[in-house]
Amino acid sequence: MRIGEIARRAGVSTRALRYYEEQGLLASERTPSGQRSYPASAVERVRLIQQFFTAGLPSRTILQVLPCVDSGQASPEVFELLAAERDRITATMSDLAAARDALDHLIAIANDPTPEHCPALREPPWAPYDAVLDSR
Amino acid sequence: MRIGEIARRAGVSTRALRYYEEQGLLASERTPSGQRSYPASAVERVRLIQQFFTAGLPSRTILQVLPCVDSGQASPEVFELLAAERDRITATMSDLAAARDALDHLIAIANDPTPEHCPALREPPWAPYDAVLDSR
DNA sequence: CTAAAACCTCACGTTGACGTCAAGGTCAAG
DNA sequence: CTTGACCTTGACGTCAACGTGAGGTTTTAG
């Protein structure tokens, strides 16, 4: 398969696939004329890479993790890396949960205008929002 | 309190605080000589802003959300915004959970080298990782 | 055989939340 | 009254994962 079809099936741009190759994340063979050629399994490969990117792993880290996916073995350093990233993801998830709770709280008090929510937050002079709002 | 102490107490840089002010997120008064002066409550304010940034809200969105925090009221548009961001955060959390599970799976198979894990991922010629590894 | 679609390699542009100098004013201590 | 810690504005630098042409070659459809 050529690059365009892989891109469509994996839901990314061809530019992204070339970038992955540049970063050493995705291999490709070449036809005699120089066009990239991929096996069908590359689609799953790209989806996995995307999953790692979505999780916030930088390409350098993914580059270290992928060989471990293939070999099923991890050196001690890579093992540390995996554990550290897992912990970082867990921490990020709890940050997100906290922020979501804050938003839910806002939604709740916006829905139901009783005047006794968080009074401490509305005393000081948080002045310039009016100005900001006026300018729009 | 001056900018340095707020920064220390909130755990951010002074540059970040000036950036927040530039973006309209954080107000400050000025001493006659031009130095910024904050009430003690600014520390909590900055922590809240940081929480939103950590959750992936861009500064423009935070700028719309903060007045709602202060007033306890949300216009219909802001209400939509809050709901959309909450949903986005929830989606991100499930992406993170999936990626964490993938990492946990890697950790599991790396811990216990039995040869029957995900055989489908290791058939095709994922060639150039050796080259990549050699060059390091 | 031709035209469109898809591919190639540079290589510069984008975005956001700051970092990092530069070149100075300000303020409490001794 | 000077030292040194702290503050000011301004403006350019950073980093990552691509986007976006430019200018040219290859493949495919009719």
mmCIF file of N, CA and C (backbone and C1' of nucleotides) in Angstrom, chain A residues 33-35, chain C residues 4-8, chain D residues 23-27:
data_model
loop_
_atom_site.group_PDB
_atom_site.id
_atom_site.type_symbol
_atom_site.label_atom_id
_atom_site.label_comp_id
_atom_site.label_asym_id
_atom_site.label_seq_id
_atom_site.Cartn_x
_atom_site.Cartn_y
_atom_site.Cartn_z
ATOM 1 N N SER A 33 10.869 3.541 -8.222
ATOM 2 C CA SER A 33 10.781 4.966 -8.532
ATOM 3 C C SER A 33 10.871 5.837 -7.296
ATOM 4 N N GLY A 34 10.952 5.238 -6.132
ATOM 5 C CA GLY A 34 11.159 6.027 -4.931
ATOM 6 C C GLY A 34 9.930 6.238 -4.081
ATOM 7 N N GLN A 35 8.796 5.679 -4.488
ATOM 8 C CA GLN A 35 7.598 5.870 -3.674
ATOM 9 C C GLN A 35 7.579 4.910 -2.498
ATOM 10 P P DA C 4 -6.753 18.124 -16.102
ATOM 11 O "O5'" DA C 4 -7.232 17.309 -14.829
ATOM 12 C "C5'" DA C 4 -8.065 16.166 -14.990
ATOM 13 C "C4'" DA C 4 -7.703 15.101 -13.959
ATOM 14 C "C3'" DA C 4 -7.443 15.660 -12.557
ATOM 15 O "O3'" DA C 4 -8.126 14.826 -11.640
ATOM 16 C "C1'" DA C 4 -5.625 14.314 -13.258
ATOM 17 P P DA C 5 -8.425 15.308 -10.157
ATOM 18 O "O5'" DA C 5 -7.780 14.134 -9.303
ATOM 19 C "C5'" DA C 5 -7.839 12.790 -9.765
ATOM 20 C "C4'" DA C 5 -6.694 11.982 -9.184
ATOM 21 C "C3'" DA C 5 -6.344 12.340 -7.735
ATOM 22 O "O3'" DA C 5 -6.310 11.136 -7.000
ATOM 23 C "C1'" DA C 5 -4.405 12.335 -9.080
ATOM 24 P P DA C 6 -6.213 11.126 -5.409
ATOM 25 O "O5'" DA C 6 -4.692 10.703 -5.162
ATOM 26 C "C5'" DA C 6 -4.201 9.503 -5.750
ATOM 27 C "C4'" DA C 6 -2.691 9.499 -5.706
ATOM 28 C "C3'" DA C 6 -2.093 9.921 -4.359
ATOM 29 O "O3'" DA C 6 -1.306 8.857 -3.844
ATOM 30 C "C1'" DA C 6 -0.968 10.928 -6.163
ATOM 31 P P DC C 7 -0.664 8.906 -2.420
ATOM 32 O "O5'" DC C 7 0.861 9.259 -2.754
ATOM 33 C "C5'" DC C 7 1.635 8.334 -3.484
ATOM 34 C "C4'" DC C 7 2.897 8.983 -3.990
ATOM 35 C "C3'" DC C 7 3.764 9.637 -2.904
ATOM 36 O "O3'" DC C 7 4.726 8.718 -2.414
ATOM 37 C "C1'" DC C 7 3.702 10.894 -4.959
ATOM 38 P P DC C 8 5.695 9.235 -1.229
ATOM 39 O "O5'" DC C 8 6.725 10.202 -1.980
ATOM 40 C "C5'" DC C 8 7.744 9.625 -2.777
ATOM 41 C "C4'" DC C 8 8.680 10.704 -3.294
ATOM 42 C "C3'" DC C 8 9.289 11.582 -2.212
ATOM 43 O "O3'" DC C 8 10.462 10.987 -1.702
ATOM 44 C "C1'" DC C 8 8.558 12.901 -4.067
ATOM 45 P P DG D 23 8.091 27.880 -7.432
ATOM 46 O "O5'" DG D 23 8.693 26.505 -7.975
ATOM 47 C "C5'" DG D 23 9.811 25.914 -7.344
ATOM 48 C "C4'" DG D 23 9.977 24.496 -7.847
ATOM 49 C "C3'" DG D 23 9.558 24.295 -9.308
ATOM 50 O "O3'" DG D 23 10.579 23.567 -9.977
ATOM 51 C "C1'" DG D 23 8.540 22.683 -7.966
ATOM 52 P P DG D 24 10.453 23.232 -11.573
ATOM 53 O "O5'" DG D 24 10.399 21.634 -11.574
ATOM 54 C "C5'" DG D 24 11.426 20.927 -10.883
ATOM 55 C "C4'" DG D 24 10.960 19.529 -10.553
ATOM 56 C "C3'" DG D 24 10.563 18.676 -11.779
ATOM 57 O "O3'" DG D 24 11.430 17.553 -11.905
ATOM 58 C "C1'" DG D 24 9.043 18.420 -9.978
ATOM 59 P P DT D 25 11.227 16.540 -13.160
ATOM 60 O "O5'" DT D 25 10.560 15.291 -12.447
ATOM 61 C "C5'" DT D 25 11.339 14.504 -11.533
ATOM 62 C "C4'" DT D 25 10.511 13.337 -11.021
ATOM 63 C "C3'" DT D 25 10.158 12.275 -12.070
ATOM 64 O "O3'" DT D 25 10.370 10.983 -11.476
ATOM 65 C "C1'" DT D 25 8.215 13.032 -10.972
ATOM 66 P P DT D 26 10.207 9.657 -12.406
ATOM 67 O "O5'" DT D 26 8.842 9.021 -11.871
ATOM 68 C "C5'" DT D 26 8.551 9.048 -10.479
ATOM 69 C "C4'" DT D 26 7.214 8.372 -10.215
ATOM 70 C "C3'" DT D 26 6.842 7.221 -11.148
ATOM 71 O "O3'" DT D 26 6.322 6.190 -10.337
ATOM 72 C "C1'" DT D 26 5.122 8.831 -11.162
ATOM 73 P P DT D 27 5.960 4.739 -10.974
ATOM 74 O "O5'" DT D 27 4.365 4.769 -10.880
ATOM 75 C "C5'" DT D 27 3.755 5.170 -9.662
ATOM 76 C "C4'" DT D 27 2.257 5.364 -9.858
ATOM 77 C "C3'" DT D 27 1.561 4.244 -10.631
ATOM 78 O "O3'" DT D 27 0.494 3.794 -9.817
ATOM 79 C "C1'" DT D 27 0.959 6.364 -11.487
#
